[in-house]
PDB file of C-alpha atoms in Angstrom:
ATOM      1  CA  MET A  23     -36.904 -33.832  13.277  1.00  0.00           C
ATOM      2  CA  THR A  24     -38.436 -31.536  10.658  1.00  0.00           C
ATOM      3  CA  ALA A  25     -36.885 -30.945   7.255  1.00  0.00           C
ATOM      4  CA  PRO A  26     -36.117 -27.248   7.943  1.00  0.00           C
ATOM      5  CA  THR A  27     -34.385 -28.228  11.172  1.00  0.00           C
ATOM      6  CA  ARG A  28     -32.335 -30.875   9.403  1.00  0.00           C
ATOM      7  CA  ARG A  29     -31.280 -28.299   6.818  1.00  0.00           C
ATOM      8  CA  ALA A  30     -30.395 -25.836   9.574  1.00  0.00           C
ATOM      9  CA  ASN A  31     -28.308 -28.448  11.369  1.00  0.00           C
ATOM     10  CA  ALA A  32     -26.602 -29.365   8.111  1.00  0.00           C
ATOM     11  CA  GLY A  33     -25.740 -25.694   7.616  1.00  0.00           C
ATOM     12  CA  LEU A  34     -24.336 -25.514  11.137  1.00  0.00           C
ATOM     13  CA  ALA A  35     -22.255 -28.605  10.474  1.00  0.00           C
ATOM     14  CA  ARG A  36     -20.834 -27.072   7.290  1.00  0.00           C
ATOM     15  CA  ALA A  37     -20.054 -23.841   9.153  1.00  0.00           C
ATOM     16  CA  ALA A  38     -18.328 -25.804  11.908  1.00  0.00           C
ATOM     17  CA  ARG A  39     -16.217 -27.682   9.383  1.00  0.00           C
ATOM     18  CA  SER A  40     -15.246 -24.420   7.658  1.00  0.00           C
ATOM     19  CA  VAL A  41     -14.223 -22.902  10.992  1.00  0.00           C
ATOM     20  CA  GLU A  42     -12.152 -25.969  11.818  1.00  0.00           C
ATOM     21  CA  ALA A  43     -10.495 -25.845   8.376  1.00  0.00           C
ATOM     22  CA  ALA A  44      -9.607 -22.172   8.800  1.00  0.00           C
ATOM     23  CA  ALA A  45      -8.242 -22.761  12.285  1.00  0.00           C
ATOM     24  CA  ILE A  46      -6.116 -25.719  11.190  1.00  0.00           C
ATOM     25  CA  ALA A  47      -4.802 -23.816   8.171  1.00  0.00           C
ATOM     26  CA  GLY A  48      -3.996 -20.767  10.300  1.00  0.00           C
ATOM     27  CA  LEU A  49      -2.189 -22.833  12.894  1.00  0.00           C
ATOM     28  CA  ALA A  50      -0.256 -24.662  10.180  1.00  0.00           C
ATOM     29  CA  HIS A  51       0.788 -21.428   8.485  1.00  0.00           C
ATOM     30  CA  SER A  52       1.894 -19.800  11.742  1.00  0.00           C
ATOM     31  CA  GLY A  53       4.018 -22.748  12.828  1.00  0.00           C
ATOM     32  CA  LEU A  54       5.523 -23.496   9.427  1.00  0.00           C
ATOM     33  CA  ALA A  55       6.282 -19.846   8.664  1.00  0.00           C
ATOM     34  CA  LEU A  56       8.089 -19.350  11.960  1.00  0.00           C
ATOM     35  CA  ILE A  57      10.198 -22.481  11.484  1.00  0.00           C
ATOM     36  CA  ALA A  58      10.944 -21.637   7.830  1.00  0.00           C
ATOM     37  CA  THR A  59      12.044 -18.111   8.724  1.00  0.00           C
ATOM     38  CA  TRP A  60      14.317 -19.392  11.457  1.00  0.00           C
ATOM     39  CA  LEU A  61      15.913 -21.940   9.124  1.00  0.00           C
ATOM     40  CA  LEU A  62      16.448 -19.519   6.238  1.00  0.00           C
ATOM     41  CA  LEU A  63      17.992 -16.888   8.486  1.00  0.00           C
ATOM     42  CA  GLN A  64      20.681 -19.366   9.564  1.00  0.00           C
ATOM     43  CA  ALA A  65      22.633 -18.345   6.474  1.00  0.00           C
ATOM     44  CA  PRO A  66      25.590 -16.030   7.095  1.00  0.00           C
ATOM     45  CA  GLU A  67      25.069 -12.296   6.776  1.00  0.00           C
ATOM     46  CA  PRO A  68      26.259 -10.620   3.553  1.00  0.00           C
ATOM     47  CA  GLY A  69      29.122  -8.950   5.426  1.00  0.00           C
ATOM     48  CA  SER A  70      30.528 -12.176   6.879  1.00  0.00           C
ATOM     49  CA  GLY A  71      33.321 -12.384   4.309  1.00  0.00           C
ATOM     50  CA  SER A  72      33.582 -14.394   1.099  1.00  0.00           C
ATOM     51  CA  VAL A  73      35.650 -17.225   2.577  1.00  0.00           C
ATOM     52  CA  ALA A  74      33.296 -17.794   5.522  1.00  0.00           C
ATOM     53  CA  ILE A  75      30.217 -17.696   3.266  1.00  0.00           C
ATOM     54  CA  GLU A  76      31.679 -20.176   0.787  1.00  0.00           C
ATOM     55  CA  GLU A  77      32.657 -22.584   3.551  1.00  0.00           C
ATOM     56  CA  TRP A  78      29.171 -22.350   5.063  1.00  0.00           C
ATOM     57  CA  TYR A  79      27.407 -23.184   1.796  1.00  0.00           C
ATOM     58  CA  ASP A  80      29.861 -25.995   1.017  1.00  0.00           C
ATOM     59  CA  ASP A  81      28.683 -27.836   4.147  1.00  0.00           C
ATOM     60  CA  ALA A  82      26.069 -30.483   3.269  1.00  0.00           C
ATOM     61  CA  GLY A  83      24.196 -29.993   6.553  1.00  0.00           C
ATOM     62  CA  ASN A  84      23.774 -26.282   5.901  1.00  0.00           C
ATOM     63  CA  GLN A  85      22.534 -27.019   2.397  1.00  0.00           C
ATOM     64  CA  ARG A  86      19.885 -29.368   3.765  1.00  0.00           C
ATOM     65  CA  THR A  87      18.852 -26.732   6.316  1.00  0.00           C
ATOM     66  CA  MET A  88      18.203 -24.128   3.623  1.00  0.00           C
ATOM     67  CA  ILE A  89      16.381 -26.566   1.336  1.00  0.00           C
ATOM     68  CA  LEU A  90      14.197 -27.694   4.250  1.00  0.00           C
ATOM     69  CA  GLY A  91      13.395 -24.060   4.982  1.00  0.00           C
ATOM     70  CA  LEU A  92      12.356 -23.522   1.356  1.00  0.00           C
ATOM     71  CA  ASN A  93      10.066 -26.557   1.471  1.00  0.00           C
ATOM     72  CA  LEU A  94       8.427 -25.204   4.623  1.00  0.00           C
ATOM     73  CA  VAL A  95       7.929 -21.867   2.867  1.00  0.00           C
ATOM     74  CA  VAL A  96       5.937 -23.636   0.153  1.00  0.00           C
ATOM     75  CA  MET A  97       3.879 -25.616   2.667  1.00  0.00           C
ATOM     76  CA  SER A  98       3.129 -22.539   4.771  1.00  0.00           C
ATOM     77  CA  SER A  99       2.047 -20.661   1.619  1.00  0.00           C
ATOM     78  CA  ILE A 100      -0.452 -23.385   0.756  1.00  0.00           C
ATOM     79  CA  ALA A 101      -1.804 -23.300   4.308  1.00  0.00           C
ATOM     80  CA  PHE A 102      -2.138 -19.504   4.119  1.00  0.00           C
ATOM     81  CA  VAL A 103      -4.099 -19.643   0.846  1.00  0.00           C
ATOM     82  CA  TRP A 104      -6.409 -22.210   2.439  1.00  0.00           C
ATOM     83  CA  PHE A 105      -6.799 -19.945   5.494  1.00  0.00           C
ATOM     84  CA  VAL A 106      -7.762 -16.981   3.289  1.00  0.00           C
ATOM     85  CA  ALA A 107     -10.219 -19.049   1.250  1.00  0.00           C
ATOM     86  CA  VAL A 108     -12.046 -20.297   4.338  1.00  0.00           C
ATOM     87  CA  ILE A 109     -12.149 -16.800   5.863  1.00  0.00           C
ATOM     88  CA  ARG A 110     -13.760 -15.468   2.672  1.00  0.00           C
ATOM     89  CA  ARG A 111     -16.291 -18.268   2.793  1.00  0.00           C
ATOM     90  CA  ARG A 112     -16.970 -17.438   6.430  1.00  0.00           C
ATOM     91  CA  VAL A 113     -17.682 -13.786   5.605  1.00  0.00           C
ATOM     92  CA  GLY A 114     -19.831 -14.798   2.616  1.00  0.00           C
ATOM     93  CA  ASP A 115     -22.280 -12.247   1.212  1.00  0.00           C
ATOM     94  CA  ARG A 116     -21.360  -9.758   3.931  1.00  0.00           C
ATOM     95  CA  GLU A 117     -17.997  -9.148   2.253  1.00  0.00           C
ATOM     96  CA  ASN A 118     -17.628  -5.646   0.812  1.00  0.00           C
ATOM     97  CA  ARG A 119     -16.460  -5.901  -2.785  1.00  0.00           C
ATOM     98  CA  PHE A 120     -13.760  -3.225  -2.454  1.00  0.00           C
ATOM     99  CA  PHE A 121     -12.262  -4.510   0.793  1.00  0.00           C
ATOM    100  CA  GLY A 122     -12.702  -8.087  -0.372  1.00  0.00           C
ATOM    101  CA  THR A 123     -10.655  -7.367  -3.493  1.00  0.00           C
ATOM    102  CA  VAL A 124      -7.866  -5.718  -1.490  1.00  0.00           C
ATOM    103  CA  PHE A 125      -8.009  -8.567   1.039  1.00  0.00           C
ATOM    104  CA  PHE A 126      -7.633 -11.238  -1.617  1.00  0.00           C
ATOM    105  CA  GLY A 127      -5.083  -9.304  -3.680  1.00  0.00           C
ATOM    106  CA  SER A 128      -2.823  -8.573  -0.704  1.00  0.00           C
ATOM    107  CA  SER A 129      -2.906 -12.228   0.340  1.00  0.00           C
ATOM    108  CA  ILE A 130      -1.791 -13.337  -3.130  1.00  0.00           C
ATOM    109  CA  ALA A 131       0.913 -10.635  -3.180  1.00  0.00           C
ATOM    110  CA  TYR A 132       2.199 -11.806   0.203  1.00  0.00           C
ATOM    111  CA  VAL A 133       2.371 -15.425  -0.932  1.00  0.00           C
ATOM    112  CA  ALA A 134       4.302 -14.355  -4.041  1.00  0.00           C
ATOM    113  CA  VAL A 135       6.806 -12.294  -2.024  1.00  0.00           C
ATOM    114  CA  TRP A 136       7.152 -15.093   0.556  1.00  0.00           C
ATOM    115  CA  LEU A 137       7.840 -17.728  -2.107  1.00  0.00           C
ATOM    116  CA  VAL A 138      10.269 -15.596  -4.097  1.00  0.00           C
ATOM    117  CA  GLY A 139      12.100 -14.403  -0.991  1.00  0.00           C
ATOM    118  CA  GLY A 140      12.474 -17.930   0.330  1.00  0.00           C
ATOM    119  CA  ALA A 141      13.657 -19.217  -3.051  1.00  0.00           C
ATOM    120  CA  VAL A 142      16.247 -16.440  -3.355  1.00  0.00           C
ATOM    121  CA  LEU A 143      17.584 -17.051   0.156  1.00  0.00           C
ATOM    122  CA  ALA A 144      17.860 -20.777  -0.484  1.00  0.00           C
ATOM    123  CA  GLY A 145      19.203 -20.287  -4.024  1.00  0.00           C
ATOM    124  CA  PRO A 146      22.917 -20.766  -3.269  1.00  0.00           C
ATOM    125  CA  ALA A 147      22.232 -23.940  -1.284  1.00  0.00           C
ATOM    126  CA  THR A 148      19.923 -25.256  -3.999  1.00  0.00           C
ATOM    127  CA  ALA A 149      22.502 -24.568  -6.692  1.00  0.00           C
ATOM    128  CA  THR A 150      25.162 -26.456  -4.761  1.00  0.00           C
ATOM    129  CA  ALA A 151      23.115 -29.430  -3.531  1.00  0.00           C
ATOM    130  CA  VAL A 152      20.440 -30.004  -6.169  1.00  0.00           C
ATOM    131  CA  LEU A 153      22.131 -28.740  -9.339  1.00  0.00           C
ATOM    132  CA  ASP A 154      25.508 -30.164  -8.298  1.00  0.00           C
ATOM    133  CA  SER A 155      27.278 -26.941  -9.176  1.00  0.00           C
ATOM    134  CA  SER A 156      30.701 -25.903  -8.017  1.00  0.00           C
ATOM    135  CA  SER A 157      31.312 -23.969  -4.827  1.00  0.00           C
ATOM    136  CA  VAL A 158      29.139 -20.861  -4.505  1.00  0.00           C
ATOM    137  CA  SER A 159      31.097 -17.625  -4.551  1.00  0.00           C
ATOM    138  CA  GLY A 160      30.777 -15.378  -1.551  1.00  0.00           C
ATOM    139  CA  ASP A 161      29.704 -12.415  -3.675  1.00  0.00           C
ATOM    140  CA  SER A 162      26.808 -14.245  -5.330  1.00  0.00           C
ATOM    141  CA  ALA A 163      25.650 -15.679  -1.994  1.00  0.00           C
ATOM    142  CA  SER A 164      25.800 -12.212  -0.432  1.00  0.00           C
ATOM    143  CA  LEU A 165      23.715 -10.839  -3.311  1.00  0.00           C
ATOM    144  CA  SER A 166      21.099 -13.582  -2.839  1.00  0.00           C
ATOM    145  CA  ALA A 167      20.968 -12.933   0.896  1.00  0.00           C
ATOM    146  CA  GLY A 168      20.553  -9.193   0.345  1.00  0.00           C
ATOM    147  CA  ILE A 169      17.716  -9.625  -2.150  1.00  0.00           C
ATOM    148  CA  GLY A 170      15.969 -12.272  -0.057  1.00  0.00           C
ATOM    149  CA  GLN A 171      16.162 -10.313   3.169  1.00  0.00           C
ATOM    150  CA  GLY A 172      15.006  -7.182   1.362  1.00  0.00           C
ATOM    151  CA  LEU A 173      11.904  -9.023   0.161  1.00  0.00           C
ATOM    152  CA  LEU A 174      11.109 -10.669   3.499  1.00  0.00           C
ATOM    153  CA  LEU A 175      12.083  -7.859   5.867  1.00  0.00           C
ATOM    154  CA  VAL A 176      11.060  -4.776   3.871  1.00  0.00           C
ATOM    155  CA  VAL A 177       8.523  -5.672   1.162  1.00  0.00           C
ATOM    156  CA  ALA A 178       6.553  -8.451   2.878  1.00  0.00           C
ATOM    157  CA  PRO A 179       5.712  -6.465   6.065  1.00  0.00           C
ATOM    158  CA  ARG A 180       4.034  -3.702   4.028  1.00  0.00           C
ATOM    159  CA  VAL A 181       1.963  -6.213   2.079  1.00  0.00           C
ATOM    160  CA  LEU A 182       1.031  -7.990   5.308  1.00  0.00           C
ATOM    161  CA  ALA A 183       0.052  -4.667   6.871  1.00  0.00           C
ATOM    162  CA  VAL A 184      -2.418  -4.065   4.032  1.00  0.00           C
ATOM    163  CA  PHE A 185      -3.766  -7.607   4.454  1.00  0.00           C
ATOM    164  CA  MET A 186      -4.233  -7.161   8.205  1.00  0.00           C
ATOM    165  CA  MET A 187      -5.930  -3.776   7.771  1.00  0.00           C
ATOM    166  CA  THR A 188      -8.424  -5.088   5.232  1.00  0.00           C
ATOM    167  CA  THR A 189      -9.050  -8.232   7.266  1.00  0.00           C
ATOM    168  CA  SER A 190      -9.689  -6.144  10.368  1.00  0.00           C
ATOM    169  CA  THR A 191     -12.051  -3.918   8.372  1.00  0.00           C
ATOM    170  CA  LEU A 192     -13.982  -6.966   7.157  1.00  0.00           C
ATOM    171  CA  ILE A 193     -14.207  -8.187  10.753  1.00  0.00           C
ATOM    172  CA  PHE A 194     -15.646  -4.842  11.853  1.00  0.00           C
ATOM    173  CA  ARG A 195     -18.163  -4.708   9.004  1.00  0.00           C
ATOM    174  CA  SER A 196     -19.307  -8.331   9.038  1.00  0.00           C
ATOM    175  CA  HIS A 197     -19.115  -9.059  12.808  1.00  0.00           C
ATOM    176  CA  VAL A 198     -17.999 -12.632  12.134  1.00  0.00           C
ATOM    177  CA  LEU A 199     -15.271 -12.267  14.786  1.00  0.00           C
ATOM    178  CA  PRO A 200     -14.886 -10.110  17.922  1.00  0.00           C
ATOM    179  CA  SER A 201     -14.159  -6.419  17.368  1.00  0.00           C
ATOM    180  CA  TRP A 202     -11.162  -6.492  19.712  1.00  0.00           C
ATOM    181  CA  LEU A 203      -9.444  -8.832  17.277  1.00  0.00           C
ATOM    182  CA  ALA A 204      -9.787  -6.182  14.582  1.00  0.00           C
ATOM    183  CA  VAL A 205      -8.346  -3.543  16.935  1.00  0.00           C
ATOM    184  CA  VAL A 206      -5.300  -5.757  17.530  1.00  0.00           C
ATOM    185  CA  GLY A 207      -4.977  -6.223  13.782  1.00  0.00           C
ATOM    186  CA  PHE A 208      -5.090  -2.468  13.094  1.00  0.00           C
ATOM    187  CA  ALA A 209      -2.449  -1.726  15.739  1.00  0.00           C
ATOM    188  CA  THR A 210      -0.132  -4.482  14.523  1.00  0.00           C
ATOM    189  CA  ALA A 211      -0.574  -3.488  10.881  1.00  0.00           C
ATOM    190  CA  ALA A 212       0.278   0.140  11.642  1.00  0.00           C
ATOM    191  CA  ALA A 213       3.488  -0.900  13.396  1.00  0.00           C
ATOM    192  CA  MET A 214       4.499  -3.235  10.561  1.00  0.00           C
ATOM    193  CA  PHE A 215       3.801  -0.585   7.935  1.00  0.00           C
ATOM    194  CA  LEU A 216       5.714   2.235   9.649  1.00  0.00           C
ATOM    195  CA  VAL A 217       8.815   0.379  10.847  1.00  0.00           C
ATOM    196  CA  PRO A 218      11.419   0.687   8.047  1.00  0.00           C
ATOM    197  CA  TRP A 219      13.174  -2.651   8.708  1.00  0.00           C
ATOM    198  CA  LEU A 220      11.295  -5.528  10.262  1.00  0.00           C
ATOM    199  CA  ALA A 221      13.067  -7.331  13.085  1.00  0.00           C
ATOM    200  CA  GLU A 222      12.213  -9.451  16.091  1.00  0.00           C
ATOM    201  CA  PRO A 223       9.962  -9.316  18.037  1.00  0.00           C
ATOM    202  CA  LEU A 224       7.857  -7.381  15.501  1.00  0.00           C
ATOM    203  CA  GLY A 225       8.707  -9.992  12.892  1.00  0.00           C
ATOM    204  CA  LEU A 226       6.672 -12.514  14.881  1.00  0.00           C
ATOM    205  CA  ALA A 227       3.605 -10.248  14.938  1.00  0.00           C
ATOM    206  CA  PHE A 228       1.843 -11.581  11.835  1.00  0.00           C
ATOM    207  CA  PRO A 229       2.178 -15.309  12.624  1.00  0.00           C
ATOM    208  CA  ALA A 230       1.067 -14.535  16.186  1.00  0.00           C
ATOM    209  CA  TRP A 231      -1.976 -12.643  14.879  1.00  0.00           C
ATOM    210  CA  VAL A 232      -2.943 -15.489  12.528  1.00  0.00           C
ATOM    211  CA  LEU A 233      -2.542 -17.871  15.463  1.00  0.00           C
ATOM    212  CA  LEU A 234      -4.830 -15.660  17.570  1.00  0.00           C
ATOM    213  CA  VAL A 235      -7.461 -15.564  14.811  1.00  0.00           C
ATOM    214  CA  SER A 236      -7.324 -19.367  14.561  1.00  0.00           C
ATOM    215  CA  ILE A 237      -7.831 -19.776  18.303  1.00  0.00           C
ATOM    216  CA  VAL A 238     -10.802 -17.390  18.259  1.00  0.00           C
ATOM    217  CA  LEU A 239     -12.315 -19.300  15.335  1.00  0.00           C
ATOM    218  CA  VAL A 240     -12.125 -22.542  17.304  1.00  0.00           C
ATOM    219  CA  ARG A 241     -13.715 -20.954  20.374  1.00  0.00           C
ATOM    220  CA  ARG A 242     -16.572 -19.511  18.285  1.00  0.00           C
ATOM    221  CA  ARG A 243     -17.241 -22.821  16.529  1.00  0.00           C
ATOM    222  CA  PRO A 244     -20.995 -23.254  15.875  1.00  0.00           C
ATOM    223  CA  ALA A 245     -22.696 -25.637  18.283  1.00  0.00           C
ATOM    224  CA  VAL A 246     -24.313 -28.329  16.167  1.00  0.00           C
ATOM    225  CA  LYS A 247     -25.123 -30.901  18.841  1.00  0.00           C
ATOM    226  CA  GLY A 248     -26.970 -28.399  20.969  1.00  0.00           C
ATOM    227  CA  ALA A 249     -29.348 -27.525  18.166  1.00  0.00           C
ATOM    228  CA  SER A 250     -30.046 -31.188  17.474  1.00  0.00           C
ATOM    229  CA  SER A 251     -30.712 -32.052  21.107  1.00  0.00           C
ATOM    230  CA  ARG A 252     -33.095 -29.107  21.562  1.00  0.00           C
ATOM    231  CA  ASP A 253     -35.018 -30.152  18.479  1.00  0.00           C
ATOM    232  CA  GLU A 254     -35.312 -33.713  19.727  1.00  0.00           C
ATOM    233  CA  ASP A 255     -36.465 -32.530  23.167  1.00  0.00           C
ATOM    234  CA  ASP A 256     -39.088 -30.185  21.740  1.00  0.00           C
ATOM    235  CA  GLY A 257     -40.386 -32.779  19.298  1.00  0.00           C
ATOM    236  CA  GLU A 258     -41.640 -32.234  15.778  1.00  0.00           C
ATOM    237  CA  GLN A 259     -44.461 -29.798  15.204  1.00  0.00           C
ATOM    238  CA  GLY A 260     -47.537 -30.386  13.159  1.00  0.00           C
ATOM    239  CA  SER A 261     -49.198 -28.018  10.712  1.00  0.00           C
ATOM    240  CA  ASP A 262     -51.099 -26.368  13.568  1.00  0.00           C
ATOM    241  CA  GLY A 263     -47.868 -25.518  15.415  1.00  0.00           C
ATOM    242  CA  ARG A 264     -48.499 -28.023  18.220  1.00  0.00           C
ATOM    243  CA  PRO A 265     -45.893 -30.633  19.121  1.00  0.00           C
ATOM    244  CA  ARG A 266     -46.474 -34.042  17.646  1.00  0.00           C
ATOM    245  CA  PRO A 267     -46.456 -36.989  20.034  1.00  0.00           C
ATOM    246  CA  GLN A 268     -43.247 -38.976  20.081  1.00  0.00           C
ATOM    247  CA  ARG A 269     -43.516 -42.366  18.402  1.00  0.00           C
TER     248      ARG A 269
END
């Protein structure tokens, strides 16, 4: 095997590993984000009444549920940052500086909103269980729920819409992924940006889109073994371009 071929195969192997890393990170973020959202939204609505809210947060099982949801928020955020980093590496020099800046900035903004929203929603449970404070008042818990749901159901969808639009634009410009995936991203982003209050099933749109991108990345994984086998079958070439005899 010639040195240029070995370098080419090494590059294919690195590309394959980056695709696998992005796919794993995307799958992890999608699953963890869905579970975290479901856990955090188990808390009573702000209009449930002070007595019912206080009794709910006084239950140790409910406290553990909210704290578990917050931990999953952190883990899903780390997976999302990893997903974005590998996607940027995948695009490489083909990334437009303007769209690349918006892409990266919107991803960081989403992670910040996701972390703060999850922390605010889990705040009453954290104060009761971890800080060993007295019973949480219904009014303060209702305030936390209102702020948290405002961040996750109103602010986050707009930030995610910007992220999906810029990602879809980068896909169109760089051709690293199929164009139909960008079309799906544009349509989903428009819906998330225009709907005033995010709710199911639209609330599942972004994790589903990240999951779809991850699946496409796995299916378009560079074929490293095929390149190696073809090189071995063709044999090494000499300086005159003719195949060298196999030893």
